[in-house]
mmCIF file of C-alpha atoms in Angstrom:
data_model
loop_
_atom_site.group_PDB
_atom_site.id
_atom_site.type_symbol
_atom_site.label_atom_id
_atom_site.label_comp_id
_atom_site.label_asym_id
_atom_site.label_seq_id
_atom_site.Cartn_x
_atom_site.Cartn_y
_atom_site.Cartn_z
ATOM 1 C CA GLN A 1 99.527 114.566 78.637
ATOM 2 C CA ILE A 2 101.177 111.584 78.184
ATOM 3 C CA PRO A 3 105.328 111.116 77.108
ATOM 4 C CA GLU A 4 105.053 109.094 73.530
ATOM 5 C CA PRO A 5 105.203 105.682 74.113
ATOM 6 C CA SER A 6 108.383 105.546 72.322
ATOM 7 C CA ALA A 7 110.418 106.990 75.062
ATOM 8 C CA PHE A 8 109.540 103.815 76.881
ATOM 9 C CA SER A 9 109.871 101.462 74.312
ATOM 10 C CA ALA A 10 113.334 99.903 76.761
ATOM 11 C CA SER A 11 112.073 96.374 78.019
ATOM 12 C CA GLY A 12 112.971 97.521 81.818
ATOM 13 C CA HIS A 13 115.319 94.698 81.508
ATOM 14 C CA ARG A 14 118.494 95.460 83.454
ATOM 15 C CA ARG A 15 122.045 95.476 81.563
ATOM 16 C CA ASP A 16 124.858 93.591 82.700
ATOM 17 C CA GLY A 17 126.183 95.362 85.975
ATOM 18 C CA ASP A 18 123.233 96.856 87.333
ATOM 19 C CA CYS A 19 121.655 96.353 90.198
ATOM 20 C CA ALA A 20 118.492 97.049 90.631
ATOM 21 C CA ARG A 21 117.725 97.545 93.888
ATOM 22 C CA THR A 22 114.124 97.684 95.325
ATOM 23 C CA ARG A 23 115.358 99.864 98.647
ATOM 24 C CA GLY A 24 118.632 101.206 97.325
ATOM 25 C CA GLY A 25 116.977 104.122 95.503
ATOM 26 C CA ALA A 26 119.849 104.674 92.753
ATOM 27 C CA PRO A 27 120.137 101.597 90.154
ATOM 28 C CA MET A 28 116.139 101.655 90.184
ATOM 29 C CA ALA A 29 116.029 105.458 89.815
ATOM 30 C CA GLU A 30 118.871 105.157 86.676
ATOM 31 C CA ALA A 31 116.788 102.149 84.908
ATOM 32 C CA ALA A 32 113.855 104.374 85.295
ATOM 33 C CA ARG A 33 115.310 107.265 84.147
ATOM 34 C CA LYS A 34 116.568 105.141 80.985
ATOM 35 C CA GLN A 35 113.031 104.144 79.929
ATOM 36 C CA ARG A 36 111.738 107.687 80.034
ATOM 37 C CA SER A 37 112.817 111.586 77.998
ATOM 38 C CA PRO A 38 114.612 113.441 79.337
ATOM 39 C CA ALA A 39 112.325 116.238 78.248
ATOM 40 C CA ALA A 40 108.365 114.725 79.080
ATOM 41 C CA PRO A 41 106.339 116.811 80.974
ATOM 42 C CA ARG A 42 104.980 115.003 84.542
ATOM 43 C CA PRO A 43 101.835 113.049 82.806
ATOM 44 C CA VAL A 44 100.570 110.998 85.123
ATOM 45 C CA ARG A 45 98.195 113.057 88.138
ATOM 46 C CA CYS A 46 98.340 110.410 90.587
ATOM 47 C CA ILE A 47 99.230 106.763 91.275
ATOM 48 C CA VAL A 48 97.300 105.725 94.077
ATOM 49 C CA LYS A 49 97.560 102.360 96.185
ATOM 50 C CA LEU A 50 94.410 100.738 97.442
ATOM 51 C CA GLY A 51 95.891 98.920 100.014
ATOM 52 C CA GLY A 52 94.821 95.398 101.491
ATOM 53 C CA ALA A 53 93.802 96.151 104.778
ATOM 54 C CA ALA A 54 91.668 98.819 103.602
ATOM 55 C CA ILE A 55 89.419 97.202 100.607
ATOM 56 C CA THR A 56 89.853 93.416 102.137
ATOM 57 C CA ASN A 57 88.145 91.163 105.331
ATOM 58 C CA LYS A 58 91.809 91.193 106.455
ATOM 59 C CA GLY A 59 90.454 88.253 109.174
ATOM 60 C CA LYS A 60 88.929 86.435 106.307
ATOM 61 C CA LEU A 61 89.495 84.373 103.581
ATOM 62 C CA GLU A 62 89.781 85.795 99.894
ATOM 63 C CA SER A 63 86.466 88.192 101.799
ATOM 64 C CA ILE A 64 85.989 92.098 99.988
ATOM 65 C CA ASP A 65 85.228 95.139 102.125
ATOM 66 C CA GLU A 66 82.525 96.105 99.509
ATOM 67 C CA GLU A 67 81.545 99.385 101.023
ATOM 68 C CA SER A 68 85.339 100.857 101.290
ATOM 69 C CA LEU A 69 85.490 99.496 97.874
ATOM 70 C CA ARG A 70 82.482 100.846 96.418
ATOM 71 C CA SER A 71 83.611 104.751 98.236
ATOM 72 C CA ALA A 72 86.730 103.853 97.096
ATOM 73 C CA CYS A 73 85.796 103.123 93.780
ATOM 74 C CA ALA A 74 83.684 106.487 93.596
ATOM 75 C CA GLN A 75 86.036 109.178 95.579
ATOM 76 C CA LEU A 76 88.448 108.381 91.934
ATOM 77 C CA ARG A 77 85.209 109.001 89.738
ATOM 78 C CA GLN A 78 85.302 112.327 91.852
ATOM 79 C CA ALA A 79 88.363 112.992 91.660
ATOM 80 C CA MET A 80 88.760 112.619 87.759
ATOM 81 C CA SER A 81 85.930 114.437 87.000
ATOM 82 C CA GLU A 82 86.709 117.488 85.323
ATOM 83 C CA SER A 83 82.814 118.766 86.295
ATOM 84 C CA ASP A 84 82.386 121.365 88.846
ATOM 85 C CA GLY A 85 80.076 118.722 91.125
ATOM 86 C CA THR A 86 77.280 121.257 90.855
ATOM 87 C CA ALA A 87 75.110 118.823 89.035
ATOM 88 C CA PRO A 88 74.629 115.245 89.635
ATOM 89 C CA GLU A 89 76.876 113.656 86.402
ATOM 90 C CA LYS A 90 74.927 110.036 85.191
ATOM 91 C CA VAL A 91 77.728 107.156 85.392
ATOM 92 C CA ARG A 92 77.466 104.392 83.150
ATOM 93 C CA GLY A 93 78.713 101.415 83.846
ATOM 94 C CA MET A 94 81.316 99.541 81.325
ATOM 95 C CA ASP A 95 81.310 96.186 83.285
ATOM 96 C CA TRP A 96 78.343 94.075 80.876
ATOM 97 C CA SER A 97 79.363 90.771 81.274
ATOM 98 C CA ARG A 98 76.547 88.485 83.624
ATOM 99 C CA ARG A 99 77.598 87.266 86.837
ATOM 100 C CA PRO A 100 76.420 84.033 88.396
ATOM 101 C CA GLY A 101 72.531 84.568 89.862
ATOM 102 C CA ASP A 102 72.223 87.813 87.652
ATOM 103 C CA PRO A 103 68.351 87.665 86.993
ATOM 104 C CA ALA A 104 68.366 89.269 83.507
ATOM 105 C CA ASP A 105 71.211 89.967 80.725
ATOM 106 C CA PRO A 106 73.247 93.159 81.566
ATOM 107 C CA VAL A 107 71.838 96.754 80.587
ATOM 108 C CA VAL A 108 74.257 97.597 77.900
ATOM 109 C CA ASP A 109 73.757 101.593 77.752
ATOM 110 C CA ALA A 110 75.083 101.537 73.498
ATOM 111 C CA GLU A 111 72.765 104.499 72.651
ATOM 112 C CA GLY A 112 73.850 106.331 75.993
ATOM 113 C CA PHE A 113 78.110 105.720 74.766
ATOM 114 C CA ALA A 114 77.701 106.432 70.785
ATOM 115 C CA GLY A 115 76.454 110.003 72.115
ATOM 116 C CA MET A 116 78.616 110.880 74.559
ATOM 117 C CA ALA A 117 81.575 112.809 73.051
ATOM 118 C CA GLY A 118 84.045 111.549 75.904
ATOM 119 C CA LEU A 119 83.309 110.365 80.018
ATOM 120 C CA GLY A 120 84.223 113.743 81.512
ATOM 121 C CA LEU A 121 87.195 112.375 82.751
ATOM 122 C CA ASP A 122 90.574 113.325 83.818
ATOM 123 C CA SER A 123 92.087 109.693 83.424
ATOM 124 C CA ASN A 124 95.595 109.727 84.134
ATOM 125 C CA PHE A 125 96.133 107.890 87.201
ATOM 126 C CA VAL A 126 97.301 104.254 88.295
ATOM 127 C CA VAL A 127 95.812 102.074 90.536
ATOM 128 C CA VAL A 128 97.439 99.620 92.441
ATOM 129 C CA HIS A 129 95.907 97.637 95.122
ATOM 130 C CA GLY A 130 97.746 95.622 97.492
ATOM 131 C CA ALA A 131 96.089 91.260 98.409
ATOM 132 C CA GLY A 132 95.208 91.732 101.708
ATOM 133 C CA SER A 133 92.521 88.869 102.329
ATOM 134 C CA PHE A 134 93.863 87.473 98.755
ATOM 135 C CA GLY A 135 96.699 86.059 98.232
ATOM 136 C CA HIS A 136 98.605 86.155 100.659
ATOM 137 C CA PHE A 137 97.106 83.149 102.636
ATOM 138 C CA GLN A 138 98.467 80.891 99.383
ATOM 139 C CA ALA A 139 102.003 82.310 99.337
ATOM 140 C CA SER A 140 102.477 82.155 103.301
ATOM 141 C CA ARG A 141 101.280 78.703 103.991
ATOM 142 C CA SER A 142 103.617 77.349 100.639
ATOM 143 C CA GLY A 143 106.218 79.586 100.743
ATOM 144 C CA VAL A 144 106.518 81.318 97.549
ATOM 145 C CA HIS A 145 107.800 84.667 99.060
ATOM 146 C CA LYS A 146 111.349 82.234 99.621
ATOM 147 C CA GLY A 147 111.168 80.955 96.181
ATOM 148 C CA GLY A 148 112.439 77.428 95.188
ATOM 149 C CA LEU A 149 110.183 75.937 92.254
ATOM 150 C CA HIS A 150 111.639 72.896 92.149
ATOM 151 C CA SER A 151 109.830 71.732 95.361
ATOM 152 C CA THR A 152 105.300 70.936 94.229
ATOM 153 C CA LEU A 153 104.434 72.761 97.058
ATOM 154 C CA VAL A 154 105.869 75.935 96.435
ATOM 155 C CA LYS A 155 104.964 75.629 91.997
ATOM 156 C CA ALA A 156 101.522 74.708 93.574
ATOM 157 C CA GLY A 157 101.630 77.853 95.750
ATOM 158 C CA PHE A 158 102.276 80.344 93.075
ATOM 159 C CA VAL A 159 99.598 79.202 90.434
ATOM 160 C CA ALA A 160 97.093 79.126 93.869
ATOM 161 C CA THR A 161 98.686 82.941 94.627
ATOM 162 C CA ARG A 162 98.544 84.374 91.303
ATOM 163 C CA ILE A 163 94.183 82.470 91.605
ATOM 164 C CA SER A 164 93.801 84.550 94.363
ATOM 165 C CA VAL A 165 95.435 87.958 93.024
ATOM 166 C CA THR A 166 94.175 88.536 89.624
ATOM 167 C CA SER A 167 90.577 87.605 91.429
ATOM 168 C CA LEU A 168 90.454 90.379 93.407
ATOM 169 C CA ASN A 169 91.671 91.998 90.090
ATOM 170 C CA GLN A 170 89.129 91.212 88.253
ATOM 171 C CA GLU A 171 86.731 92.532 90.829
ATOM 172 C CA ILE A 172 88.356 96.257 91.507
ATOM 173 C CA VAL A 173 88.180 96.625 87.536
ATOM 174 C CA ARG A 174 84.604 95.344 88.044
ATOM 175 C CA ALA A 175 83.658 98.111 90.618
ATOM 176 C CA LEU A 176 85.790 100.801 89.027
ATOM 177 C CA ALA A 177 84.819 100.386 85.628
ATOM 178 C CA ARG A 178 81.046 101.643 87.203
ATOM 179 C CA GLY A 179 82.400 105.360 85.129
ATOM 180 C CA ILE A 180 86.042 104.721 84.910
ATOM 181 C CA PRO A 181 87.517 102.969 81.784
ATOM 182 C CA SER A 182 90.462 100.502 83.459
ATOM 183 C CA VAL A 183 91.611 97.582 82.704
ATOM 184 C CA GLY A 184 93.381 95.029 84.994
ATOM 185 C CA MET A 185 97.363 94.576 84.132
ATOM 186 C CA SER A 186 99.584 91.840 86.154
ATOM 187 C CA PRO A 187 102.837 91.840 86.739
ATOM 188 C CA PHE A 188 103.712 88.525 86.216
ATOM 189 C CA ALA A 189 101.760 88.890 82.595
ATOM 190 C CA CYS A 190 103.944 91.630 81.977
ATOM 191 C CA GLY A 191 106.887 90.298 82.005
ATOM 192 C CA TRP A 192 108.209 91.641 85.853
ATOM 193 C CA SER A 193 110.345 89.419 87.464
ATOM 194 C CA THR A 194 112.787 90.009 90.625
ATOM 195 C CA GLN A 195 117.001 89.022 91.174
ATOM 196 C CA ARG A 196 116.869 88.121 94.936
ATOM 197 C CA ARG A 197 113.520 89.618 95.829
ATOM 198 C CA ASP A 198 114.600 93.262 94.326
ATOM 199 C CA LEU A 199 113.095 94.864 91.207
ATOM 200 C CA ALA A 200 115.232 93.411 88.149
ATOM 201 C CA SER A 201 113.060 93.493 85.079
ATOM 202 C CA ALA A 202 109.418 95.758 85.020
ATOM 203 C CA ASN A 203 108.079 96.502 81.147
ATOM 204 C CA ALA A 204 105.960 99.304 81.700
ATOM 205 C CA SER A 205 105.377 100.044 77.502
ATOM 206 C CA GLN A 206 101.300 98.038 77.914
ATOM 207 C CA ILE A 207 100.900 100.348 80.703
ATOM 208 C CA ILE A 208 102.348 103.611 78.792
ATOM 209 C CA GLU A 209 100.244 102.746 75.814
ATOM 210 C CA SER A 210 96.896 102.168 78.214
ATOM 211 C CA LEU A 211 97.719 105.369 79.445
ATOM 212 C CA HIS A 212 97.654 107.130 75.754
ATOM 213 C CA ALA A 213 94.488 105.096 74.761
ATOM 214 C CA GLY A 214 92.446 106.720 77.665
ATOM 215 C CA PHE A 215 92.375 103.945 80.048
ATOM 216 C CA VAL A 216 93.542 103.380 83.705
ATOM 217 C CA PRO A 217 95.667 100.985 84.797
ATOM 218 C CA VAL A 218 95.597 98.580 87.943
ATOM 219 C CA LEU A 219 98.241 96.694 89.001
ATOM 220 C CA HIS A 220 98.200 94.383 91.743
ATOM 221 C CA GLY A 221 101.445 92.895 93.910
ATOM 222 C CA ASP A 222 101.284 89.589 92.119
ATOM 223 C CA ALA A 223 103.760 86.280 92.080
ATOM 224 C CA VAL A 224 106.691 86.514 89.949
ATOM 225 C CA LEU A 225 110.090 84.734 89.023
ATOM 226 C CA ASP A 226 113.151 85.666 90.066
ATOM 227 C CA GLU A 227 116.284 84.732 88.599
ATOM 228 C CA SER A 228 118.136 83.694 92.028
ATOM 229 C CA LEU A 229 115.273 82.583 94.168
ATOM 230 C CA ASP A 230 113.106 80.773 90.985
ATOM 231 C CA CYS A 231 110.483 82.880 92.780
ATOM 232 C CA THR A 232 109.070 85.074 94.870
ATOM 233 C CA ILE A 233 106.211 87.804 95.784
ATOM 234 C CA LEU A 234 106.584 91.144 94.036
ATOM 235 C CA SER A 235 104.756 93.480 96.960
ATOM 236 C CA GLY A 236 102.304 96.854 95.705
ATOM 237 C CA ASP A 237 104.470 99.113 96.853
ATOM 238 C CA VAL A 238 107.608 98.571 95.519
ATOM 239 C CA ILE A 239 105.671 98.413 91.773
ATOM 240 C CA ILE A 240 104.470 102.115 93.078
ATOM 241 C CA ARG A 241 107.839 102.729 93.596
ATOM 242 C CA HIS A 242 109.606 102.054 90.154
ATOM 243 C CA LEU A 243 106.101 103.295 88.418
ATOM 244 C CA ALA A 244 106.482 107.080 90.375
ATOM 245 C CA GLN A 245 110.286 106.593 88.914
ATOM 246 C CA LEU A 246 109.082 106.101 85.957
ATOM 247 C CA LEU A 247 105.864 108.705 85.364
ATOM 248 C CA THR A 248 106.584 111.173 87.538
ATOM 249 C CA PRO A 249 103.142 111.618 88.803
ATOM 250 C CA LYS A 250 102.181 115.061 90.640
ATOM 251 C CA TYR A 251 101.512 112.930 93.740
ATOM 252 C CA VAL A 252 101.213 109.429 95.438
ATOM 253 C CA VAL A 253 98.441 108.607 97.825
ATOM 254 C CA PHE A 254 98.079 105.100 100.084
ATOM 255 C CA LEU A 255 94.226 104.652 101.127
ATOM 256 C CA THR A 256 94.958 102.473 104.171
ATOM 257 C CA ASP A 257 92.482 100.964 107.699
ATOM 258 C CA VAL A 258 93.878 103.822 109.711
ATOM 259 C CA HIS A 259 94.872 107.621 109.320
ATOM 260 C CA GLY A 260 97.870 107.600 108.351
ATOM 261 C CA VAL A 261 101.033 106.474 109.914
ATOM 262 C CA TYR A 262 101.191 106.415 113.604
ATOM 263 C CA ASP A 263 104.605 106.499 116.071
ATOM 264 C CA ARG A 264 103.633 103.171 116.906
ATOM 265 C CA PRO A 265 101.333 100.249 116.694
ATOM 266 C CA PRO A 266 97.613 102.361 115.705
ATOM 267 C CA THR A 267 96.042 99.934 117.895
ATOM 268 C CA ASP A 268 98.023 100.721 121.181
ATOM 269 C CA PRO A 269 95.819 103.793 123.177
ATOM 270 C CA ASN A 270 98.562 106.057 123.136
ATOM 271 C CA ALA A 271 99.631 106.387 119.511
ATOM 272 C CA VAL A 272 100.472 109.223 117.857
ATOM 273 C CA LEU A 273 99.622 110.407 114.159
ATOM 274 C CA LEU A 274 102.443 111.427 112.446
ATOM 275 C CA LYS A 275 101.408 114.302 110.048
ATOM 276 C CA GLU A 276 104.252 115.510 108.261
ATOM 277 C CA ILE A 277 107.228 113.145 107.532
ATOM 278 C CA GLU A 278 110.454 115.187 105.883
ATOM 279 C CA VAL A 279 113.128 112.551 103.379
ATOM 280 C CA ASP A 280 116.519 114.047 103.331
ATOM 281 C CA ASP A 281 118.827 113.321 100.078
ATOM 282 C CA ASN A 282 120.412 110.387 102.054
ATOM 283 C CA GLY A 283 117.081 108.571 102.346
ATOM 284 C CA GLY A 284 116.734 109.874 106.799
ATOM 285 C CA TRP A 285 113.546 111.221 107.183
ATOM 286 C CA SER A 286 112.190 112.952 110.254
ATOM 287 C CA ILE A 287 109.342 113.924 111.579
ATOM 288 C CA VAL A 288 107.849 117.362 111.495
ATOM 289 C CA LYS A 289 104.802 117.113 112.974
ATOM 290 C CA PRO A 290 103.900 116.777 115.499
ATOM 291 C CA ALA A 291 106.832 117.020 117.830
ATOM 292 C CA LEU A 292 106.837 113.999 120.495
ATOM 293 C CA GLN A 293 108.105 113.916 123.534
ATOM 294 C CA GLY A 294 111.985 113.621 124.100
ATOM 295 C CA ASN A 295 112.012 114.434 120.765
ATOM 296 C CA ARG A 296 111.660 110.666 119.343
ATOM 297 C CA LYS A 297 111.879 109.979 115.713
ATOM 298 C CA GLU A 298 111.386 106.814 115.481
ATOM 299 C CA VAL A 299 108.520 104.435 114.250
ATOM 300 C CA GLU A 300 107.431 101.289 115.825
ATOM 301 C CA ILE A 301 106.367 98.409 113.106
ATOM 302 C CA SER A 302 104.080 95.147 113.089
ATOM 303 C CA VAL A 303 103.582 93.560 110.530
ATOM 304 C CA ALA A 304 100.817 90.051 109.908
ATOM 305 C CA ALA A 305 101.505 86.893 110.453
ATOM 306 C CA HIS A 306 100.779 85.790 107.340
ATOM 307 C CA ASP A 307 101.775 89.350 105.468
ATOM 308 C CA THR A 308 104.284 88.095 102.639
ATOM 309 C CA THR A 309 105.323 91.692 101.822
ATOM 310 C CA GLY A 310 106.728 93.298 104.520
ATOM 311 C CA GLY A 311 103.561 95.058 105.544
ATOM 312 C CA MET A 312 103.480 98.787 107.355
ATOM 313 C CA GLU A 313 108.032 98.504 107.138
ATOM 314 C CA THR A 314 107.732 97.850 103.478
ATOM 315 C CA LYS A 315 105.175 100.421 102.681
ATOM 316 C CA ILE A 316 106.774 103.438 104.355
ATOM 317 C CA LEU A 317 110.717 102.323 103.149
ATOM 318 C CA GLU A 318 109.177 102.829 99.570
ATOM 319 C CA ALA A 319 106.773 106.052 100.357
ATOM 320 C CA ALA A 320 110.192 107.344 101.821
ATOM 321 C CA ALA A 321 112.260 106.866 98.643
ATOM 322 C CA ILE A 322 108.821 107.952 96.052
ATOM 323 C CA ALA A 323 109.591 111.649 98.337
ATOM 324 C CA ARG A 324 113.190 111.391 97.105
ATOM 325 C CA LEU A 325 112.076 112.505 94.076
ATOM 326 C CA GLY A 326 110.038 115.066 95.232
ATOM 327 C CA VAL A 327 106.629 113.534 94.568
ATOM 328 C CA ASP A 328 104.524 114.184 97.484
ATOM 329 C CA VAL A 329 103.117 111.044 99.643
ATOM 330 C CA TYR A 330 99.726 111.265 100.940
ATOM 331 C CA ILE A 331 98.628 108.025 103.676
ATOM 332 C CA THR A 332 95.006 108.407 105.209
ATOM 333 C CA LYS A 333 91.819 105.744 105.711
ATOM 334 C CA VAL A 334 89.854 105.158 102.661
ATOM 335 C CA ASP A 335 86.310 105.997 102.855
ATOM 336 C CA THR A 336 87.193 109.341 104.652
ATOM 337 C CA GLU A 337 86.376 112.901 103.521
ATOM 338 C CA HIS A 338 90.144 112.668 103.731
ATOM 339 C CA SER A 339 90.928 110.520 101.479
ATOM 340 C CA LEU A 340 88.264 112.743 98.814
ATOM 341 C CA ARG A 341 91.421 115.542 99.472
ATOM 342 C CA ALA A 342 93.831 113.044 99.078
ATOM 343 C CA LEU A 343 92.797 112.137 95.788
ATOM 344 C CA LYS A 344 92.437 115.308 94.429
ATOM 345 C CA GLY A 345 95.604 116.764 95.604
ATOM 346 C CA ASP A 346 94.190 119.319 98.046
ATOM 347 C CA VAL A 347 95.995 118.888 100.788
ATOM 348 C CA ASN A 348 97.666 121.652 103.312
ATOM 349 C CA THR A 349 99.659 120.470 105.672
ATOM 350 C CA SER A 350 99.230 123.370 108.108
ATOM 351 C CA SER A 351 95.923 123.100 108.176
ATOM 352 C CA ASP A 352 94.664 120.718 111.111
ATOM 353 C CA ASP A 353 91.560 120.455 109.559
ATOM 354 C CA TRP A 354 93.027 116.652 107.183
ATOM 355 C CA LEU A 355 94.033 113.347 108.569
ATOM 356 C CA GLY A 356 96.666 111.698 107.600
ATOM 357 C CA THR A 357 100.481 111.562 106.804
ATOM 358 C CA VAL A 358 102.353 113.538 104.290
ATOM 359 C CA ILE A 359 105.752 112.374 102.868
ATOM 360 C CA ARG A 360 108.198 114.639 101.356
ATOM 361 C CA ALA A 361 111.164 115.806 100.529
ATOM 362 C CA ALA A 362 112.723 117.684 102.940
ATOM 363 C CA LYS A 363 113.527 121.248 101.595
#
């Protein structure tokens, strides 16, 4: 069940004196509260973050990891399916456009769609994806994340960054459209903006109305206008945090290129996977499982040189902020049995047969 759009009719702009901090928590939560009905039930089952490193080849400019993307889309469809899974389902594609090199016009199963009572999906999902090898290069080379549209280089880079990230968004929507009624949405085009990189305006009415209509919104990290810096980069992780405050999903899933959060860079042979992290009311967090040697609580952070969004550090901070809302966050590796279980919400931290990290509110 999705709340009525009228409950979300606020434009998303903050009032004078408000400070919608992306990491401060309370002011942005207050802005989200004002946009939703106090009596609204939990409307969205899951918000999914497709990590840029998981669905693109980050070492190769604008290169999609086709296998990982196909798997993620198939698992999403499986998690949404309302069937018991005992009989194979016929998947009908919704990408009817002709692409360069196609030998013939696309096949449109008009009779098949017309004869269907519905798609048989629980489509109360929202997808947000990172940029990976799309966008980061253009943004870092031109300094878009630092702002300054008076510079011709920054202005050109803003255009180049948006061309890159929106082209990736289209390809992800194409992949999802094999069975999932997905629609791409760009934060810039929806009027989202920042104030010194903190989210200041976030109109979610189009997202809400799309969910009501039975579509799966697909958003992405984007270049946006900034009231103080002229422009900056709004990361997908910050977008997910705001949507979690607004839509109160049952759970949030981050699909990455590693099994979860480690106590140090996962390339380190001594790295330990952190299975469960708890976040207290003040935003402090502690490692519940496993018990680390010397009772260590810290996590080492590594960020790629070209990553303009903060990398793993931002991901952990935003996931912790979501957990403080009472929403469990599952972080796991794409294209595995563990990612499918996470998408279904079938995660039991008391069992050792699931590989990933759960971040939740302290009890």
